[in-house]
Short mmCIF file of N, CA and C in Angstrom, two decimals:
data_model
loop_
_atom_site.label_atom_id
_atom_site.label_comp_id
_atom_site.label_asym_id
_atom_site.label_seq_id
_atom_site.Cartn_x
_atom_site.Cartn_y
_atom_site.Cartn_z
N MET A 1407 54.63 122.14 72.60
CA MET A 1407 53.38 122.12 71.87
C MET A 1407 53.12 123.50 71.27
N ALA A 1408 52.80 123.55 70.01
CA ALA A 1408 52.55 124.82 69.31
C ALA A 1408 51.34 125.52 69.91
N ILE A 1409 51.37 126.83 69.89
CA ILE A 1409 50.28 127.64 70.43
C ILE A 1409 49.64 128.40 69.28
N ASP A 1410 48.32 128.27 69.14
CA ASP A 1410 47.57 129.03 68.15
C ASP A 1410 46.77 130.11 68.86
N LEU A 1411 46.91 131.34 68.40
CA LEU A 1411 46.16 132.46 68.93
C LEU A 1411 45.46 133.16 67.78
N ILE A 1412 44.22 133.56 68.02
CA ILE A 1412 43.40 134.17 66.97
C ILE A 1412 43.15 135.64 67.29
N GLU A 1413 43.33 136.46 66.28
CA GLU A 1413 42.99 137.88 66.36
C GLU A 1413 42.19 138.21 65.12
N GLY A 1414 40.89 138.43 65.29
CA GLY A 1414 40.01 138.69 64.16
C GLY A 1414 39.99 137.50 63.22
N ARG A 1415 40.35 137.72 61.95
CA ARG A 1415 40.36 136.65 60.95
C ARG A 1415 41.74 136.01 60.79
N LEU A 1416 42.68 136.38 61.63
CA LEU A 1416 44.04 135.88 61.52
C LEU A 1416 44.35 134.87 62.63
N THR A 1417 45.01 133.78 62.25
CA THR A 1417 45.46 132.78 63.22
C THR A 1417 46.98 132.79 63.26
N PHE A 1418 47.53 133.08 64.41
CA PHE A 1418 48.96 133.07 64.63
C PHE A 1418 49.33 131.73 65.25
N SER A 1419 50.25 131.01 64.62
CA SER A 1419 50.71 129.72 65.13
C SER A 1419 52.17 129.88 65.57
N PHE A 1420 52.37 129.83 66.87
CA PHE A 1420 53.69 130.00 67.45
C PHE A 1420 54.36 128.64 67.60
N ALA A 1421 55.67 128.58 67.31
CA ALA A 1421 56.44 127.33 67.33
C ALA A 1421 56.49 126.75 68.74
N ASP A 1422 56.82 125.47 68.79
CA ASP A 1422 56.87 124.73 70.05
C ASP A 1422 57.76 125.40 71.10
N GLU A 1423 58.87 125.97 70.68
CA GLU A 1423 59.80 126.55 71.65
C GLU A 1423 59.36 127.91 72.18
N CYS A 1424 58.26 128.43 71.68
CA CYS A 1424 57.75 129.73 72.12
C CYS A 1424 56.70 129.56 73.21
N ASP A 1425 56.61 130.57 74.06
CA ASP A 1425 55.50 130.67 75.00
C ASP A 1425 54.79 131.96 74.60
N ALA A 1426 53.57 131.84 74.13
CA ALA A 1426 52.84 133.01 73.63
C ALA A 1426 51.50 133.12 74.33
N THR A 1427 51.00 134.34 74.40
CA THR A 1427 49.73 134.59 75.07
C THR A 1427 49.02 135.77 74.42
N ALA A 1428 47.69 135.75 74.52
CA ALA A 1428 46.88 136.89 74.07
C ALA A 1428 46.78 137.86 75.25
N TYR A 1429 47.75 138.72 75.36
CA TYR A 1429 47.89 139.60 76.53
C TYR A 1429 46.66 140.48 76.76
N ASP A 1430 46.08 141.01 75.69
CA ASP A 1430 44.93 141.91 75.87
C ASP A 1430 43.69 141.19 76.40
N ARG A 1431 43.75 139.86 76.49
CA ARG A 1431 42.62 139.09 77.04
C ARG A 1431 42.89 138.58 78.46
N TRP A 1432 44.03 138.92 79.03
CA TRP A 1432 44.34 138.49 80.39
C TRP A 1432 43.30 139.04 81.37
N ALA A 1433 42.97 138.25 82.36
CA ALA A 1433 42.09 138.71 83.44
C ALA A 1433 42.74 139.88 84.17
N PHE A 1434 44.06 139.82 84.36
CA PHE A 1434 44.76 140.91 85.03
C PHE A 1434 44.57 142.22 84.26
N VAL A 1435 44.74 142.17 82.96
CA VAL A 1435 44.62 143.39 82.14
C VAL A 1435 43.19 143.91 82.20
N ARG A 1436 42.22 143.05 82.02
CA ARG A 1436 40.82 143.47 81.95
C ARG A 1436 40.24 143.88 83.30
N ASN A 1437 40.62 143.17 84.37
CA ASN A 1437 39.97 143.38 85.66
C ASN A 1437 40.77 144.20 86.66
N GLN A 1438 42.08 144.25 86.52
CA GLN A 1438 42.90 144.95 87.50
C GLN A 1438 43.65 146.14 86.91
N TYR A 1439 44.21 145.97 85.73
CA TYR A 1439 45.16 146.95 85.21
C TYR A 1439 44.57 147.99 84.27
N GLN A 1440 43.50 147.65 83.60
CA GLN A 1440 42.96 148.50 82.53
C GLN A 1440 42.60 149.91 83.00
N SER A 1441 42.18 150.06 84.23
CA SER A 1441 41.75 151.38 84.70
C SER A 1441 42.83 152.16 85.44
N VAL A 1442 44.06 151.66 85.47
CA VAL A 1442 45.15 152.36 86.13
C VAL A 1442 45.38 153.71 85.45
N CYS A 1443 45.52 154.75 86.24
CA CYS A 1443 45.79 156.11 85.73
C CYS A 1443 44.75 156.56 84.70
N GLY A 1444 43.51 156.18 84.89
CA GLY A 1444 42.44 156.57 83.97
C GLY A 1444 42.16 155.52 82.92
N SER A 1445 43.19 155.02 82.28
CA SER A 1445 43.03 153.91 81.33
C SER A 1445 44.39 153.50 80.82
N THR A 1446 44.49 152.22 80.49
CA THR A 1446 45.70 151.72 79.86
C THR A 1446 45.29 150.92 78.63
N LYS A 1447 46.23 150.69 77.77
CA LYS A 1447 46.01 149.91 76.55
C LYS A 1447 46.88 148.67 76.59
N ALA A 1448 46.54 147.66 75.80
CA ALA A 1448 47.30 146.42 75.78
C ALA A 1448 47.51 145.95 74.35
N VAL A 1449 48.70 145.40 74.08
CA VAL A 1449 48.98 144.80 72.78
C VAL A 1449 48.22 143.49 72.67
N ASP A 1450 48.13 142.97 71.46
CA ASP A 1450 47.38 141.74 71.24
C ASP A 1450 48.11 140.51 71.79
N PHE A 1451 49.40 140.36 71.45
CA PHE A 1451 50.12 139.15 71.84
C PHE A 1451 51.48 139.48 72.44
N LEU A 1452 51.92 138.58 73.31
CA LEU A 1452 53.29 138.57 73.79
C LEU A 1452 53.83 137.18 73.51
N CYS A 1453 55.09 137.11 73.10
CA CYS A 1453 55.71 135.83 72.79
C CYS A 1453 57.13 135.82 73.36
N ILE A 1454 57.41 134.81 74.17
CA ILE A 1454 58.76 134.63 74.69
C ILE A 1454 59.41 133.54 73.86
N ASP A 1455 60.50 133.88 73.22
CA ASP A 1455 61.24 132.93 72.38
C ASP A 1455 62.71 133.03 72.76
N GLY A 1456 63.17 132.09 73.57
CA GLY A 1456 64.54 132.18 74.08
C GLY A 1456 64.64 133.39 75.00
N GLY A 1457 65.59 134.24 74.75
CA GLY A 1457 65.76 135.44 75.55
C GLY A 1457 65.06 136.66 74.99
N VAL A 1458 64.19 136.45 74.01
CA VAL A 1458 63.52 137.58 73.34
C VAL A 1458 62.05 137.63 73.74
N LEU A 1459 61.60 138.82 74.13
CA LEU A 1459 60.18 139.06 74.35
C LEU A 1459 59.66 139.84 73.14
N TRP A 1460 58.79 139.18 72.37
CA TRP A 1460 58.16 139.82 71.22
C TRP A 1460 56.85 140.46 71.68
N VAL A 1461 56.69 141.74 71.40
CA VAL A 1461 55.48 142.50 71.74
C VAL A 1461 54.78 142.76 70.41
N ILE A 1462 53.59 142.15 70.23
CA ILE A 1462 52.96 142.11 68.90
C ILE A 1462 51.59 142.77 68.91
N GLU A 1463 51.42 143.75 68.06
CA GLU A 1463 50.12 144.39 67.85
C GLU A 1463 49.66 144.03 66.44
N VAL A 1464 48.36 143.74 66.29
CA VAL A 1464 47.81 143.27 65.02
C VAL A 1464 46.74 144.24 64.53
N LYS A 1465 46.83 144.59 63.25
CA LYS A 1465 45.81 145.41 62.59
C LYS A 1465 45.48 144.75 61.25
N ASP A 1466 44.18 144.62 60.97
CA ASP A 1466 43.74 144.01 59.71
C ASP A 1466 42.83 145.00 59.00
N TYR A 1467 43.34 145.61 57.94
CA TYR A 1467 42.60 146.61 57.17
C TYR A 1467 42.06 146.05 55.87
N ARG A 1468 41.94 144.73 55.75
CA ARG A 1468 41.48 144.13 54.50
C ARG A 1468 39.99 144.28 54.29
N LEU A 1469 39.23 144.43 55.35
CA LEU A 1469 37.79 144.60 55.21
C LEU A 1469 37.47 146.05 54.88
N PRO A 1470 36.54 146.27 53.97
CA PRO A 1470 36.16 147.65 53.65
C PRO A 1470 35.62 148.36 54.89
N ARG A 1471 35.89 149.63 54.96
CA ARG A 1471 35.40 150.49 56.02
C ARG A 1471 35.94 150.14 57.42
N THR A 1472 37.09 149.46 57.46
CA THR A 1472 37.73 149.24 58.75
C THR A 1472 38.29 150.58 59.20
N PRO A 1473 37.91 151.03 60.41
CA PRO A 1473 38.39 152.35 60.85
C PRO A 1473 39.91 152.35 61.02
N LYS A 1474 40.50 153.43 60.55
CA LYS A 1474 41.95 153.59 60.66
C LYS A 1474 42.22 154.69 61.68
N PRO A 1475 42.98 154.38 62.72
CA PRO A 1475 43.28 155.43 63.70
C PRO A 1475 44.06 156.56 63.05
N SER A 1476 43.78 157.77 63.48
CA SER A 1476 44.44 158.92 62.87
C SER A 1476 45.93 158.94 63.19
N ASN A 1477 46.31 158.36 64.31
CA ASN A 1477 47.72 158.35 64.67
C ASN A 1477 48.11 156.94 65.13
N LEU A 1478 48.20 156.03 64.18
CA LEU A 1478 48.48 154.62 64.47
C LEU A 1478 49.81 154.44 65.19
N SER A 1479 50.82 155.19 64.80
CA SER A 1479 52.14 155.04 65.44
C SER A 1479 52.07 155.37 66.93
N MET A 1480 51.38 156.43 67.30
CA MET A 1480 51.25 156.81 68.71
C MET A 1480 50.42 155.78 69.47
N MET A 1481 49.37 155.26 68.84
CA MET A 1481 48.54 154.24 69.48
C MET A 1481 49.37 152.98 69.77
N VAL A 1482 50.18 152.55 68.81
CA VAL A 1482 51.03 151.37 69.00
C VAL A 1482 52.05 151.64 70.10
N ALA A 1483 52.67 152.78 70.08
CA ALA A 1483 53.67 153.12 71.10
C ALA A 1483 53.06 153.10 72.50
N ARG A 1484 51.87 153.64 72.62
CA ARG A 1484 51.21 153.66 73.93
C ARG A 1484 50.87 152.23 74.38
N LYS A 1485 50.38 151.41 73.47
CA LYS A 1485 50.06 150.02 73.82
C LYS A 1485 51.31 149.27 74.26
N VAL A 1486 52.42 149.48 73.57
CA VAL A 1486 53.68 148.82 73.94
C VAL A 1486 54.11 149.29 75.32
N ARG A 1487 54.14 150.58 75.54
CA ARG A 1487 54.55 151.13 76.84
C ARG A 1487 53.66 150.61 77.97
N ASP A 1488 52.34 150.68 77.78
CA ASP A 1488 51.41 150.24 78.82
C ASP A 1488 51.52 148.73 79.07
N SER A 1489 51.77 147.96 78.01
CA SER A 1489 51.87 146.51 78.16
C SER A 1489 53.12 146.12 78.96
N ILE A 1490 54.22 146.77 78.68
CA ILE A 1490 55.45 146.47 79.43
C ILE A 1490 55.29 146.86 80.89
N ALA A 1491 54.69 148.02 81.14
CA ALA A 1491 54.43 148.42 82.53
C ALA A 1491 53.46 147.43 83.19
N GLY A 1492 52.48 146.95 82.42
CA GLY A 1492 51.53 145.99 82.95
C GLY A 1492 52.19 144.68 83.35
N LEU A 1493 53.20 144.25 82.61
CA LEU A 1493 53.94 143.03 82.97
C LEU A 1493 54.63 143.19 84.32
N VAL A 1494 55.17 144.37 84.57
CA VAL A 1494 55.84 144.62 85.85
C VAL A 1494 54.83 144.48 86.99
N ALA A 1495 53.65 145.04 86.82
CA ALA A 1495 52.62 144.92 87.86
C ALA A 1495 52.09 143.50 87.97
N ALA A 1496 51.91 142.82 86.84
CA ALA A 1496 51.35 141.46 86.84
C ALA A 1496 52.27 140.45 87.52
N GLN A 1497 53.57 140.64 87.41
CA GLN A 1497 54.49 139.67 88.03
C GLN A 1497 54.28 139.59 89.54
N CYS A 1498 53.78 140.65 90.15
CA CYS A 1498 53.54 140.67 91.59
C CYS A 1498 52.05 140.57 91.95
N ASN A 1499 51.20 141.14 91.12
CA ASN A 1499 49.80 141.34 91.52
C ASN A 1499 48.75 140.58 90.74
N ALA A 1500 49.11 139.85 89.70
CA ALA A 1500 48.10 139.11 88.94
C ALA A 1500 47.48 138.03 89.82
N ASN A 1501 46.18 137.89 89.77
CA ASN A 1501 45.48 136.86 90.54
C ASN A 1501 45.61 135.48 89.90
N ASP A 1502 45.77 135.44 88.58
CA ASP A 1502 45.93 134.18 87.87
C ASP A 1502 47.40 133.76 87.92
N PRO A 1503 47.70 132.60 88.50
CA PRO A 1503 49.11 132.17 88.63
C PRO A 1503 49.82 132.02 87.28
N HIS A 1504 49.09 131.60 86.23
CA HIS A 1504 49.72 131.46 84.91
C HIS A 1504 50.12 132.84 84.37
N GLU A 1505 49.26 133.83 84.52
CA GLU A 1505 49.57 135.18 84.07
C GLU A 1505 50.75 135.75 84.86
N GLN A 1506 50.77 135.50 86.16
CA GLN A 1506 51.86 135.98 87.00
C GLN A 1506 53.18 135.34 86.58
N GLN A 1507 53.17 134.03 86.31
CA GLN A 1507 54.38 133.32 85.90
C GLN A 1507 54.85 133.78 84.52
N PHE A 1508 53.90 133.98 83.59
CA PHE A 1508 54.27 134.46 82.26
C PHE A 1508 54.96 135.83 82.39
N ALA A 1509 54.39 136.72 83.20
CA ALA A 1509 54.97 138.05 83.39
C ALA A 1509 56.38 137.94 83.95
N GLN A 1510 56.58 137.07 84.93
CA GLN A 1510 57.91 136.89 85.50
C GLN A 1510 58.90 136.40 84.44
N ASN A 1511 58.46 135.42 83.64
CA ASN A 1511 59.32 134.90 82.57
C ASN A 1511 59.62 135.97 81.52
N ALA A 1512 58.60 136.73 81.15
CA ALA A 1512 58.77 137.78 80.13
C ALA A 1512 59.78 138.83 80.58
N LEU A 1513 59.74 139.15 81.85
CA LEU A 1513 60.63 140.20 82.36
C LEU A 1513 62.07 139.72 82.54
N ARG A 1514 62.30 138.44 82.34
CA ARG A 1514 63.67 137.91 82.34
C ARG A 1514 64.31 138.00 80.94
N ALA A 1515 63.53 138.41 79.96
CA ALA A 1515 64.04 138.50 78.58
C ALA A 1515 65.23 139.45 78.53
N THR A 1516 66.15 139.14 77.65
CA THR A 1516 67.33 140.00 77.49
C THR A 1516 67.19 140.94 76.29
N GLN A 1517 66.10 140.76 75.54
CA GLN A 1517 65.86 141.62 74.38
C GLN A 1517 64.36 141.81 74.20
N LEU A 1518 63.95 143.05 73.91
CA LEU A 1518 62.56 143.38 73.59
C LEU A 1518 62.47 143.66 72.10
N ARG A 1519 61.49 143.06 71.45
CA ARG A 1519 61.25 143.32 70.02
C ARG A 1519 59.79 143.71 69.84
N VAL A 1520 59.55 144.73 69.05
CA VAL A 1520 58.21 145.23 68.77
C VAL A 1520 57.85 144.89 67.34
N VAL A 1521 56.65 144.31 67.17
CA VAL A 1521 56.16 143.97 65.84
C VAL A 1521 54.75 144.52 65.67
N LEU A 1522 54.56 145.26 64.59
CA LEU A 1522 53.22 145.66 64.18
C LEU A 1522 52.88 144.82 62.97
N HIS A 1523 51.89 143.95 63.12
CA HIS A 1523 51.45 143.08 62.04
C HIS A 1523 50.26 143.77 61.38
N VAL A 1524 50.42 144.21 60.13
CA VAL A 1524 49.39 144.96 59.41
C VAL A 1524 49.02 144.23 58.12
N GLU A 1525 47.76 143.84 58.03
CA GLU A 1525 47.25 143.28 56.77
C GLU A 1525 46.50 144.39 56.04
N GLN A 1526 46.77 144.52 54.73
CA GLN A 1526 46.13 145.54 53.91
C GLN A 1526 45.52 144.89 52.68
N PRO A 1527 44.60 145.58 52.01
CA PRO A 1527 44.01 145.01 50.80
C PRO A 1527 45.10 144.62 49.79
N GLN A 1528 44.96 143.45 49.20
CA GLN A 1528 45.96 142.99 48.22
C GLN A 1528 45.90 143.81 46.94
N LYS A 1529 44.69 144.15 46.53
CA LYS A 1529 44.53 144.96 45.33
C LYS A 1529 44.22 146.38 45.75
N ILE A 1530 45.15 147.25 45.47
CA ILE A 1530 44.99 148.65 45.83
C ILE A 1530 44.17 149.35 44.74
N SER A 1531 43.14 150.06 45.18
CA SER A 1531 42.29 150.80 44.25
C SER A 1531 41.75 152.03 44.97
N LYS A 1532 41.00 152.85 44.26
CA LYS A 1532 40.38 154.01 44.91
C LYS A 1532 39.34 153.56 45.92
N LEU A 1533 38.67 152.45 45.63
CA LEU A 1533 37.67 151.92 46.55
C LEU A 1533 38.32 151.24 47.75
N PHE A 1534 39.44 150.56 47.53
CA PHE A 1534 40.16 149.86 48.59
C PHE A 1534 41.62 150.34 48.61
N PRO A 1535 41.86 151.56 49.11
CA PRO A 1535 43.22 152.09 49.11
C PRO A 1535 44.07 151.43 50.21
N ARG A 1536 45.36 151.60 50.09
CA ARG A 1536 46.27 151.11 51.12
C ARG A 1536 45.98 151.90 52.40
N ALA A 1537 45.83 151.19 53.51
CA ALA A 1537 45.47 151.83 54.76
C ALA A 1537 46.61 152.65 55.34
N VAL A 1538 47.80 152.08 55.29
CA VAL A 1538 48.96 152.76 55.86
C VAL A 1538 50.17 152.53 54.97
N ASP A 1539 51.12 153.44 55.05
CA ASP A 1539 52.40 153.28 54.36
C ASP A 1539 53.37 152.64 55.35
N PRO A 1540 53.75 151.37 55.15
CA PRO A 1540 54.60 150.68 56.12
C PRO A 1540 55.92 151.40 56.40
N GLY A 1541 56.54 151.96 55.39
CA GLY A 1541 57.81 152.66 55.58
C GLY A 1541 57.67 153.87 56.47
N ASP A 1542 56.66 154.68 56.21
CA ASP A 1542 56.39 155.87 57.02
C ASP A 1542 56.03 155.47 58.45
N LEU A 1543 55.20 154.45 58.57
CA LEU A 1543 54.77 153.99 59.89
C LEU A 1543 55.96 153.46 60.69
N LYS A 1544 56.84 152.71 60.05
CA LYS A 1544 58.01 152.17 60.73
C LYS A 1544 58.91 153.29 61.23
N SER A 1545 59.10 154.30 60.42
CA SER A 1545 59.93 155.44 60.81
C SER A 1545 59.36 156.15 62.05
N LYS A 1546 58.05 156.34 62.07
CA LYS A 1546 57.40 157.01 63.20
C LYS A 1546 57.48 156.16 64.47
N ILE A 1547 57.22 154.86 64.34
CA ILE A 1547 57.27 153.97 65.50
C ILE A 1547 58.70 153.87 66.03
N LYS A 1548 59.65 153.83 65.12
CA LYS A 1548 61.07 153.76 65.50
C LYS A 1548 61.45 154.96 66.37
N LYS A 1549 61.01 156.14 65.98
CA LYS A 1549 61.31 157.35 66.76
C LYS A 1549 60.66 157.29 68.14
N LEU A 1550 59.42 156.81 68.19
CA LEU A 1550 58.69 156.78 69.46
C LEU A 1550 59.20 155.71 70.42
N LEU A 1551 59.67 154.60 69.88
CA LEU A 1551 60.02 153.45 70.72
C LEU A 1551 61.51 153.10 70.71
N LYS A 1552 62.37 154.03 70.32
CA LYS A 1552 63.78 153.70 70.15
C LYS A 1552 64.44 153.20 71.44
N ALA A 1553 63.96 153.61 72.60
CA ALA A 1553 64.54 153.12 73.86
C ALA A 1553 64.07 151.70 74.19
N ILE A 1554 63.00 151.26 73.56
CA ILE A 1554 62.46 149.91 73.79
C ILE A 1554 62.96 148.96 72.72
N ASP A 1555 62.83 149.36 71.46
CA ASP A 1555 63.32 148.56 70.33
C ASP A 1555 63.73 149.53 69.22
N ALA A 1556 65.02 149.61 68.98
CA ALA A 1556 65.54 150.54 67.97
C ALA A 1556 65.22 150.08 66.54
N HIS A 1557 64.78 148.82 66.40
CA HIS A 1557 64.49 148.29 65.07
C HIS A 1557 63.15 147.56 65.07
N PRO A 1558 62.03 148.28 65.29
CA PRO A 1558 60.72 147.63 65.26
C PRO A 1558 60.43 147.10 63.85
N GLU A 1559 59.54 146.14 63.78
CA GLU A 1559 59.20 145.54 62.49
C GLU A 1559 57.74 145.82 62.15
N ILE A 1560 57.48 146.09 60.87
CA ILE A 1560 56.14 146.18 60.32
C ILE A 1560 56.05 145.04 59.32
N VAL A 1561 55.17 144.07 59.58
CA VAL A 1561 55.09 142.89 58.73
C VAL A 1561 53.64 142.56 58.40
N ASP A 1562 53.48 141.65 57.43
CA ASP A 1562 52.18 141.03 57.18
C ASP A 1562 52.44 139.53 57.08
N GLN A 1563 51.41 138.75 56.80
CA GLN A 1563 51.59 137.30 56.82
C GLN A 1563 52.55 136.80 55.76
N ASN A 1564 52.83 137.60 54.75
CA ASN A 1564 53.76 137.19 53.69
C ASN A 1564 55.17 137.75 53.86
N SER A 1565 55.39 138.55 54.89
CA SER A 1565 56.71 139.17 55.04
C SER A 1565 57.32 138.96 56.44
N LEU A 1566 56.92 137.89 57.12
CA LEU A 1566 57.50 137.61 58.43
C LEU A 1566 59.00 137.39 58.28
N LYS A 1567 59.76 137.81 59.26
CA LYS A 1567 61.21 137.68 59.24
C LYS A 1567 61.62 136.29 59.73
N ALA A 1568 62.82 135.87 59.37
CA ALA A 1568 63.32 134.53 59.72
C ALA A 1568 63.39 134.32 61.23
N ASN A 1569 63.65 135.37 61.99
CA ASN A 1569 63.76 135.23 63.45
C ASN A 1569 62.41 135.27 64.17
N MET A 1570 61.33 135.42 63.41
CA MET A 1570 59.97 135.38 63.98
C MET A 1570 59.50 133.94 63.92
N ASN A 1571 59.38 133.34 65.07
CA ASN A 1571 59.12 131.92 65.17
C ASN A 1571 57.62 131.62 65.19
N TRP A 1572 56.90 132.19 64.22
CA TRP A 1572 55.47 131.94 64.10
C TRP A 1572 55.04 132.12 62.65
N THR A 1573 53.87 131.60 62.36
CA THR A 1573 53.26 131.78 61.05
C THR A 1573 51.89 132.41 61.26
N VAL A 1574 51.36 132.96 60.17
CA VAL A 1574 50.05 133.62 60.23
C VAL A 1574 49.24 133.16 59.03
N ALA A 1575 47.99 132.80 59.28
CA ALA A 1575 47.07 132.42 58.21
C ALA A 1575 45.75 133.15 58.42
N GLY A 1576 45.08 133.38 57.32
CA GLY A 1576 43.76 134.00 57.44
C GLY A 1576 43.49 135.01 56.38
#
């Protein structure tokens, strides 16, 4: 059965063969893990597709005056790192059996893939400039996360790759 997950104005529809979850909304993340070592961050979605664990962070800069982090690449890298560490803790310590089982399944993956899904204004202008340069951002994330995923992806709803078993609308 397909899984639909919503982040802001975007709806992600994951294919039947995927197991996907809104990781940043887990009870484990919010109630047990978030305050570890002062604070931790969490990615928006995790998706298990075959032997691949997709770690997905979503940013939507289409609305005017959406705040842009000064160092988006470092923020994404930290969320990815904290989320993977959180899965290790959740497989043993999550109170919700579904979250614990998802973590166990995710940690059996044979490949980790990182995706930053960024929506930007379609019409670039002085009033609505491009929020980020995808090429520059990909280069920075690649350097920060090369031990986790040497080929991270920066996509939007119109540029999803063939191996990404989901669609995005919104």
